[in-house]
Amino acid sequence: MSQSTPKPEALASFKHFQGESPVTNVPGQHTWARPRKVDAGTVTYHQARGARMTPPVGFTLLQLRYFLVAAERGSMTEASGALHVAQSAVSAAIQNLERDLRVQLFIRRRGRGLTLTPAGERLKQHARELLARAREVEREARGDGETISGPVAIGCFVTLAPYYLPPLFSECTRRYPGIEIDVVEAETDQLVQALGAGRIDFAVTYGLGLPTEPTLRSETIAQAPAYVIVPADHPLARQSTVALVELSAEPLVLLDLPHSRDYFRSLVAATGTAPDVRYRTRSYETVRSLVARGVGYSVLNQRPATTQTYGGGEIAELELRDESPPLEVKIASVKDMTQTVRARAVMDLLREIAACHATA
């Protein structure tokens, strides 16, 4: 005869016989306490601490990985190719994940691939964070937690890139040779979209144009006051400061980027004069080269280490006597996203670089 599993009542009676007592916390569930002697001839019982176990999670990291790749590729076929597994394995894993979570993650249309549902969009970000954290746990468990390595995707505002990325790359290579930095250089609106889509871990950008959304958090790491550039042979070039009204009769070379253009126009308009925008360009260095050629003046924020332009011309930099708010350089990220150890290390490097710029 095969032995049958004893009923809970029988098991409880057996434990009483062995000298243990059931302690009920939840109807239908028992935790067990062992007898403890207080003094001779007296026996009391205490409840076992932490005896109640955390309920198991109904999905696996493998399911999340398959789901995330399928979400990023938009196709079961492409996901199976990227994962080097059969398409049926990917499909089964995602179906099981949907069953375990009791939600539909994809809208499947024949010939049109996969489209994430709202629940799928929410899970996509959580899955990415959870898998990144799992990799960190694995490294720490193996004993190499002190070696920070792996990819970090950052975004950088286009005009800030020449000032922050070169020292970041060199210093990161020196301190953390195992970190691989991927960069998206773009304007603020595009960086915010990349943050929301999970394509980058964080962004370095101006606070100008950065939306005050509850899903974003930002930290100011530097201040960038506005200043004026004129040709090196300009009559005002020997001065150390200038008021914008002194240049009201001259053409303005405008750095024509979203939000930036409005900021520069507002500085001139605050003097009571309308800016005479004769030339405009989206390139920071083209602005400097045009000014060096004598076609006008400009207002900028970031200062290169040299007054020479790419074309070999020279400019003069003048402090503004006008009261004008400086632009704030910020690190922006998704508020509820837990940054990896390597991403936090790169953030710390950027704070150091910003502090060096401030004291230079």
Short mmCIF file of C-alpha atoms in Angstrom, two decimals:
data_model
loop_
_atom_site.label_atom_id
_atom_site.label_comp_id
_atom_site.label_asym_id
_atom_site.label_seq_id
_atom_site.Cartn_x
_atom_site.Cartn_y
_atom_site.Cartn_z
CA MET A 1 0.00 0.00 0.00
CA SER A 2 1.16 3.46 -0.78
CA GLN A 3 1.31 5.97 2.03
CA SER A 4 -1.14 8.85 1.81
CA THR A 5 -0.31 12.39 2.86
CA PRO A 6 -1.50 12.94 6.43
CA LYS A 7 -4.35 15.37 6.90
CA PRO A 8 -3.57 18.73 8.56
CA GLU A 9 -5.48 17.63 11.68
CA ALA A 10 -3.37 14.50 11.98
CA LEU A 11 -0.19 16.50 11.41
CA ALA A 12 -1.22 18.95 14.12
CA SER A 13 -1.85 16.08 16.55
CA PHE A 14 1.54 14.59 15.70
CA LYS A 15 3.27 17.89 16.39
CA HIS A 16 1.46 18.18 19.74
CA PHE A 17 2.78 14.75 20.58
CA GLN A 18 6.32 15.85 19.62
CA GLY A 19 6.09 18.82 21.96
CA GLU A 20 5.12 21.58 19.52
CA SER A 21 2.04 23.77 19.54
CA PRO A 22 0.16 25.26 16.59
CA VAL A 23 -0.19 29.05 16.59
CA THR A 24 -2.86 30.28 14.24
CA ASN A 25 -2.35 33.69 12.55
CA VAL A 26 -4.53 33.26 9.50
CA PRO A 27 -7.65 31.11 9.31
CA GLY A 28 -6.71 27.74 7.93
CA GLN A 29 -2.95 28.33 8.39
CA HIS A 30 -0.60 27.43 11.25
CA THR A 31 2.85 28.50 12.27
CA TRP A 32 4.65 26.48 14.87
CA ALA A 33 6.20 27.34 18.18
CA ARG A 34 8.54 25.22 20.24
CA PRO A 35 8.30 24.86 24.04
CA ARG A 36 10.57 27.04 26.12
CA LYS A 37 11.37 26.43 29.77
CA VAL A 38 11.06 29.49 31.97
CA ASP A 39 11.78 27.85 35.29
CA ALA A 40 11.75 24.40 36.74
CA GLY A 41 8.52 22.59 36.14
CA THR A 42 7.01 25.34 33.96
CA VAL A 43 6.67 25.15 30.19
CA THR A 44 5.40 28.05 28.01
CA TYR A 45 5.14 28.51 24.23
CA HIS A 46 6.38 31.32 22.03
CA GLN A 47 5.49 32.06 18.42
CA ALA A 48 8.25 31.52 15.87
CA ARG A 49 9.36 34.82 14.37
CA GLY A 50 9.07 35.18 10.61
CA ALA A 51 7.54 31.76 10.27
CA ARG A 52 5.09 32.96 7.64
CA MET A 53 6.65 32.73 4.20
CA THR A 54 6.43 35.35 1.46
CA PRO A 55 3.99 34.13 -1.21
CA PRO A 56 5.74 33.00 -4.40
CA VAL A 57 5.79 35.13 -7.55
CA GLY A 58 3.80 33.64 -10.41
CA PHE A 59 6.20 34.48 -13.24
CA THR A 60 9.87 33.95 -14.08
CA LEU A 61 12.74 36.18 -15.16
CA LEU A 62 12.94 34.15 -18.36
CA GLN A 63 9.35 35.06 -19.17
CA LEU A 64 10.12 38.73 -18.55
CA ARG A 65 13.19 38.56 -20.77
CA TYR A 66 11.27 37.00 -23.64
CA PHE A 67 8.47 39.55 -23.18
CA LEU A 68 10.90 42.50 -23.16
CA VAL A 69 12.72 41.41 -26.32
CA ALA A 70 9.39 40.82 -28.10
CA ALA A 71 8.19 44.26 -26.98
CA GLU A 72 11.34 45.93 -28.25
CA ARG A 73 11.35 44.03 -31.56
CA GLY A 74 7.61 44.19 -32.13
CA SER A 75 7.60 40.65 -33.51
CA MET A 76 7.70 37.10 -32.15
CA THR A 77 9.81 36.04 -35.12
CA GLU A 78 12.43 38.74 -34.58
CA ALA A 79 12.44 38.09 -30.84
CA SER A 80 13.10 34.38 -31.36
CA GLY A 81 15.97 35.25 -33.70
CA ALA A 82 17.51 37.67 -31.21
CA LEU A 83 17.14 35.18 -28.37
CA HIS A 84 18.27 32.18 -30.47
CA VAL A 85 15.29 30.09 -29.39
CA ALA A 86 12.29 28.69 -31.21
CA GLN A 87 9.42 31.07 -31.89
CA SER A 88 7.08 28.67 -30.12
CA ALA A 89 9.17 29.05 -26.93
CA VAL A 90 8.81 32.84 -27.02
CA SER A 91 5.09 32.61 -27.74
CA ALA A 92 4.50 30.08 -24.96
CA ALA A 93 6.49 32.12 -22.42
CA ILE A 94 4.48 35.27 -23.17
CA GLN A 95 1.17 33.41 -23.10
CA ASN A 96 2.09 31.93 -19.71
CA LEU A 97 3.12 35.37 -18.46
CA GLU A 98 -0.23 36.83 -19.54
CA ARG A 99 -2.03 33.95 -17.83
CA ASP A 100 -0.03 34.36 -14.60
CA LEU A 101 -0.57 38.13 -14.50
CA ARG A 102 -4.16 37.87 -15.76
CA VAL A 103 -3.66 40.69 -18.27
CA GLN A 104 -3.23 40.97 -22.02
CA LEU A 105 0.21 42.37 -22.83
CA PHE A 106 0.09 42.45 -26.65
CA ILE A 107 -2.42 43.02 -29.39
CA ARG A 108 -1.57 40.45 -32.04
CA ARG A 109 -2.45 41.23 -35.64
CA ARG A 110 -1.54 38.86 -38.41
CA GLY A 111 1.08 40.43 -40.68
CA ARG A 112 1.33 43.55 -38.50
CA GLY A 113 3.38 42.25 -35.60
CA LEU A 114 2.84 43.04 -31.93
CA THR A 115 1.41 46.17 -30.31
CA LEU A 116 1.73 46.69 -26.56
CA THR A 117 -1.45 47.21 -24.57
CA PRO A 118 -1.44 49.83 -21.76
CA ALA A 119 -0.69 47.00 -19.31
CA GLY A 120 2.15 45.85 -21.57
CA GLU A 121 3.61 49.37 -21.68
CA ARG A 122 3.64 49.52 -17.89
CA LEU A 123 5.20 46.09 -17.56
CA LYS A 124 7.89 46.91 -20.13
CA GLN A 125 9.56 49.49 -17.88
CA HIS A 126 9.23 47.35 -14.76
CA ALA A 127 10.63 44.33 -16.59
CA ARG A 128 13.67 46.28 -17.77
CA GLU A 129 14.40 47.48 -14.22
CA LEU A 130 13.83 44.07 -12.66
CA LEU A 131 16.13 42.30 -15.12
CA ALA A 132 18.83 44.93 -14.60
CA ARG A 133 18.56 44.48 -10.84
CA ALA A 134 18.69 40.70 -11.23
CA ARG A 135 21.97 41.01 -13.14
CA GLU A 136 23.40 43.12 -10.31
CA VAL A 137 22.32 40.55 -7.74
CA GLU A 138 23.97 37.82 -9.82
CA ARG A 139 27.27 39.71 -9.99
CA GLU A 140 27.26 40.43 -6.27
CA ALA A 141 26.46 36.81 -5.46
CA ARG A 142 29.40 35.70 -7.58
CA GLY A 143 31.68 37.99 -5.60
CA ASP A 144 32.43 40.55 -8.31
CA GLY A 145 30.06 43.25 -7.04
CA GLU A 146 32.96 45.64 -6.59
CA THR A 147 33.72 45.51 -10.31
CA ILE A 148 31.21 47.87 -11.88
CA SER A 149 30.57 46.88 -15.46
CA GLY A 150 27.92 46.77 -18.15
CA PRO A 151 26.08 49.22 -20.41
CA VAL A 152 24.82 52.67 -19.42
CA ALA A 153 22.66 54.58 -21.92
CA ILE A 154 22.64 58.33 -21.43
CA GLY A 155 21.17 61.25 -23.32
CA CYS A 156 22.93 64.57 -23.75
CA PHE A 157 21.72 67.91 -25.04
CA VAL A 158 23.55 68.65 -28.29
CA THR A 159 25.39 71.81 -27.17
CA LEU A 160 26.42 70.27 -23.85
CA ALA A 161 27.98 67.18 -25.43
CA PRO A 162 31.39 68.73 -26.29
CA TYR A 163 31.80 69.92 -22.70
CA TYR A 164 30.63 66.89 -20.74
CA LEU A 165 31.11 63.78 -22.87
CA PRO A 166 34.91 63.87 -23.54
CA PRO A 167 35.88 64.20 -19.85
CA LEU A 168 33.16 61.70 -18.93
CA PHE A 169 34.46 59.08 -21.35
CA SER A 170 38.09 59.50 -20.32
CA GLU A 171 37.39 59.49 -16.58
CA CYS A 172 34.98 56.57 -16.83
CA THR A 173 37.54 54.55 -18.81
CA ARG A 174 40.13 55.24 -16.12
CA ARG A 175 37.93 54.38 -13.12
CA TYR A 176 35.41 51.90 -14.53
CA PRO A 177 36.87 50.22 -17.61
CA GLY A 178 34.05 47.68 -17.60
CA ILE A 179 31.32 50.28 -18.17
CA GLU A 180 30.12 50.77 -21.74
CA ILE A 181 28.50 54.18 -22.33
CA ASP A 182 26.01 54.60 -25.16
CA VAL A 183 24.99 58.20 -25.92
CA VAL A 184 21.98 59.78 -27.58
CA GLU A 185 22.71 63.39 -28.54
CA ALA A 186 19.47 65.28 -29.05
CA GLU A 187 17.33 68.23 -28.03
CA THR A 188 15.36 68.34 -24.78
CA ASP A 189 12.01 67.15 -26.17
CA GLN A 190 13.66 64.14 -27.82
CA LEU A 191 15.57 63.30 -24.64
CA VAL A 192 12.36 63.37 -22.60
CA GLN A 193 10.78 60.97 -25.11
CA ALA A 194 13.81 58.67 -24.86
CA LEU A 195 13.51 58.67 -21.06
CA GLY A 196 9.82 57.80 -21.21
CA ALA A 197 10.46 55.00 -23.70
CA GLY A 198 13.24 53.56 -21.54
CA ARG A 199 15.89 53.98 -24.25
CA ILE A 200 18.21 55.89 -21.91
CA ASP A 201 18.91 55.64 -18.18
CA PHE A 202 19.14 59.40 -17.66
CA ALA A 203 19.82 62.63 -19.56
CA VAL A 204 22.11 65.64 -19.18
CA THR A 205 20.25 68.68 -20.42
CA TYR A 206 19.27 72.23 -19.68
CA GLY A 207 16.34 72.83 -17.38
CA LEU A 208 14.98 75.10 -20.10
CA GLY A 209 12.14 73.25 -21.80
CA LEU A 210 12.29 70.34 -19.37
CA PRO A 211 8.66 69.53 -18.53
CA THR A 212 7.58 69.56 -14.90
CA GLU A 213 5.94 66.17 -15.12
CA PRO A 214 5.34 64.06 -12.01
CA THR A 215 7.03 61.13 -13.75
CA LEU A 216 10.36 62.99 -14.07
CA ARG A 217 12.91 64.04 -11.51
CA SER A 218 15.81 66.39 -12.11
CA GLU A 219 18.88 67.56 -10.26
CA THR A 220 20.77 70.77 -11.01
CA ILE A 221 24.50 70.10 -11.35
CA ALA A 222 25.68 73.42 -12.85
CA GLN A 223 24.68 76.99 -13.71
CA ALA A 224 25.42 78.44 -17.15
CA PRO A 225 25.06 82.24 -17.24
CA ALA A 226 24.53 83.96 -20.59
CA TYR A 227 27.35 85.97 -22.18
CA VAL A 228 27.94 87.86 -25.44
CA ILE A 229 30.41 87.11 -28.21
CA VAL A 230 31.57 89.71 -30.77
CA PRO A 231 34.34 89.67 -33.40
CA ALA A 232 37.81 90.11 -31.94
CA ASP A 233 38.18 93.45 -33.77
CA HIS A 234 34.80 94.81 -32.65
CA PRO A 235 34.86 98.26 -30.99
CA LEU A 236 33.48 96.74 -27.77
CA ALA A 237 35.88 93.78 -27.77
CA ARG A 238 38.29 95.45 -25.33
CA GLN A 239 35.56 95.77 -22.72
CA SER A 240 35.04 93.04 -20.16
CA THR A 241 31.30 93.62 -19.90
CA VAL A 242 28.50 94.84 -22.14
CA ALA A 243 24.80 95.70 -21.98
CA LEU A 244 22.67 94.21 -24.74
CA VAL A 245 21.21 97.63 -25.52
CA GLU A 246 24.69 98.65 -26.75
CA LEU A 247 24.32 96.05 -29.51
CA SER A 248 20.70 96.78 -30.43
CA ALA A 249 21.67 98.26 -33.82
CA GLU A 250 23.66 95.16 -34.83
CA PRO A 251 22.46 91.85 -36.29
CA LEU A 252 21.98 88.90 -33.95
CA VAL A 253 23.32 85.48 -34.95
CA LEU A 254 20.79 83.15 -33.33
CA LEU A 255 21.43 79.65 -32.06
CA ASP A 256 18.20 78.29 -33.48
CA LEU A 257 17.29 75.35 -31.26
CA PRO A 258 13.89 74.72 -29.67
CA HIS A 259 13.48 76.60 -26.37
CA SER A 260 16.99 78.07 -26.74
CA ARG A 261 15.85 80.48 -29.48
CA ASP A 262 13.05 81.80 -27.27
CA TYR A 263 15.44 82.20 -24.33
CA PHE A 264 17.96 84.26 -26.36
CA ARG A 265 15.23 86.37 -27.95
CA SER A 266 13.77 87.10 -24.52
CA LEU A 267 17.12 88.36 -23.21
CA VAL A 268 17.30 90.95 -25.99
CA ALA A 269 13.60 91.79 -25.79
CA ALA A 270 14.02 92.52 -22.05
CA THR A 271 16.09 95.60 -23.02
CA GLY A 272 13.06 97.07 -24.79
CA THR A 273 14.41 96.43 -28.28
CA ALA A 274 13.47 93.84 -30.88
CA PRO A 275 16.34 91.52 -31.85
CA ASP A 276 17.45 91.85 -35.46
CA VAL A 277 17.92 88.17 -36.27
CA ARG A 278 19.86 88.23 -39.54
CA TYR A 279 21.40 84.76 -39.37
CA ARG A 280 20.33 81.60 -37.61
CA THR A 281 21.83 78.14 -37.31
CA ARG A 282 21.36 75.00 -35.21
CA SER A 283 25.13 74.57 -34.82
CA TYR A 284 26.86 76.09 -31.81
CA GLU A 285 30.22 76.30 -33.57
CA THR A 286 28.68 77.81 -36.72
CA VAL A 287 27.34 80.63 -34.55
CA ARG A 288 30.87 81.34 -33.27
CA SER A 289 32.36 81.17 -36.76
CA LEU A 290 29.77 83.58 -38.18
CA VAL A 291 30.45 86.06 -35.39
CA ALA A 292 34.20 85.76 -35.94
CA ARG A 293 33.57 86.67 -39.62
CA GLY A 294 32.00 89.93 -38.49
CA VAL A 295 28.37 89.34 -39.53
CA GLY A 296 26.91 90.09 -36.09
CA TYR A 297 27.00 89.27 -32.39
CA SER A 298 25.46 86.40 -30.43
CA VAL A 299 24.44 85.33 -26.94
CA LEU A 300 25.54 81.91 -25.67
CA ASN A 301 25.89 80.02 -22.39
CA GLN A 302 28.62 77.37 -22.56
CA ARG A 303 32.18 78.69 -22.91
CA PRO A 304 34.87 76.82 -24.84
CA ALA A 305 38.43 76.88 -23.52
CA THR A 306 39.55 78.93 -26.55
CA THR A 307 38.29 82.02 -28.39
CA GLN A 308 39.43 80.62 -31.73
CA THR A 309 36.81 79.15 -34.06
CA TYR A 310 36.97 76.12 -36.34
CA GLY A 311 37.69 78.40 -39.30
CA GLY A 312 40.62 80.07 -37.53
CA GLY A 313 38.76 83.30 -36.68
CA GLU A 314 38.79 84.97 -33.28
CA ILE A 315 35.96 86.16 -31.06
CA ALA A 316 35.82 88.15 -27.84
CA GLU A 317 33.67 87.08 -24.87
CA LEU A 318 31.91 89.75 -22.81
CA GLU A 319 30.08 89.37 -19.52
CA LEU A 320 26.48 90.60 -19.54
CA ARG A 321 25.65 93.56 -17.34
CA ASP A 322 21.95 92.87 -17.87
CA GLU A 323 20.17 90.90 -15.20
CA SER A 324 19.49 87.58 -16.87
CA PRO A 325 18.70 84.19 -15.36
CA PRO A 326 21.39 81.55 -15.98
CA LEU A 327 20.46 78.26 -17.56
CA GLU A 328 20.56 75.26 -15.23
CA VAL A 329 22.35 72.10 -16.34
CA LYS A 330 20.42 69.13 -14.99
CA ILE A 331 20.50 65.36 -14.73
CA ALA A 332 16.99 64.18 -15.58
CA SER A 333 15.60 60.69 -15.06
CA VAL A 334 12.36 58.80 -14.59
CA LYS A 335 11.20 59.26 -11.00
CA ASP A 336 10.15 55.69 -10.23
CA MET A 337 13.10 54.08 -12.01
CA THR A 338 15.76 52.51 -9.78
CA GLN A 339 19.14 53.33 -11.31
CA THR A 340 21.73 50.58 -11.59
CA VAL A 341 25.01 50.80 -9.69
CA ARG A 342 26.86 51.61 -12.91
CA ALA A 343 24.38 54.34 -13.88
CA ARG A 344 24.79 55.93 -10.45
CA ALA A 345 28.57 55.78 -10.86
CA VAL A 346 28.33 57.64 -14.18
CA MET A 347 26.03 60.22 -12.58
CA ASP A 348 28.62 60.82 -9.86
CA LEU A 349 31.29 61.39 -12.52
CA LEU A 350 29.08 63.99 -14.22
CA ARG A 351 28.63 65.81 -10.90
CA GLU A 352 32.40 65.94 -10.49
CA ILE A 353 32.86 67.25 -14.04
CA ALA A 354 30.22 69.93 -13.47
CA ALA A 355 31.94 70.99 -10.25
CA CYS A 356 35.27 71.27 -12.11
CA HIS A 357 33.64 73.47 -14.78
CA ALA A 358 32.27 75.74 -12.06
CA THR A 359 35.72 76.29 -10.51
CA ALA A 360 37.67 76.53 -13.78
#
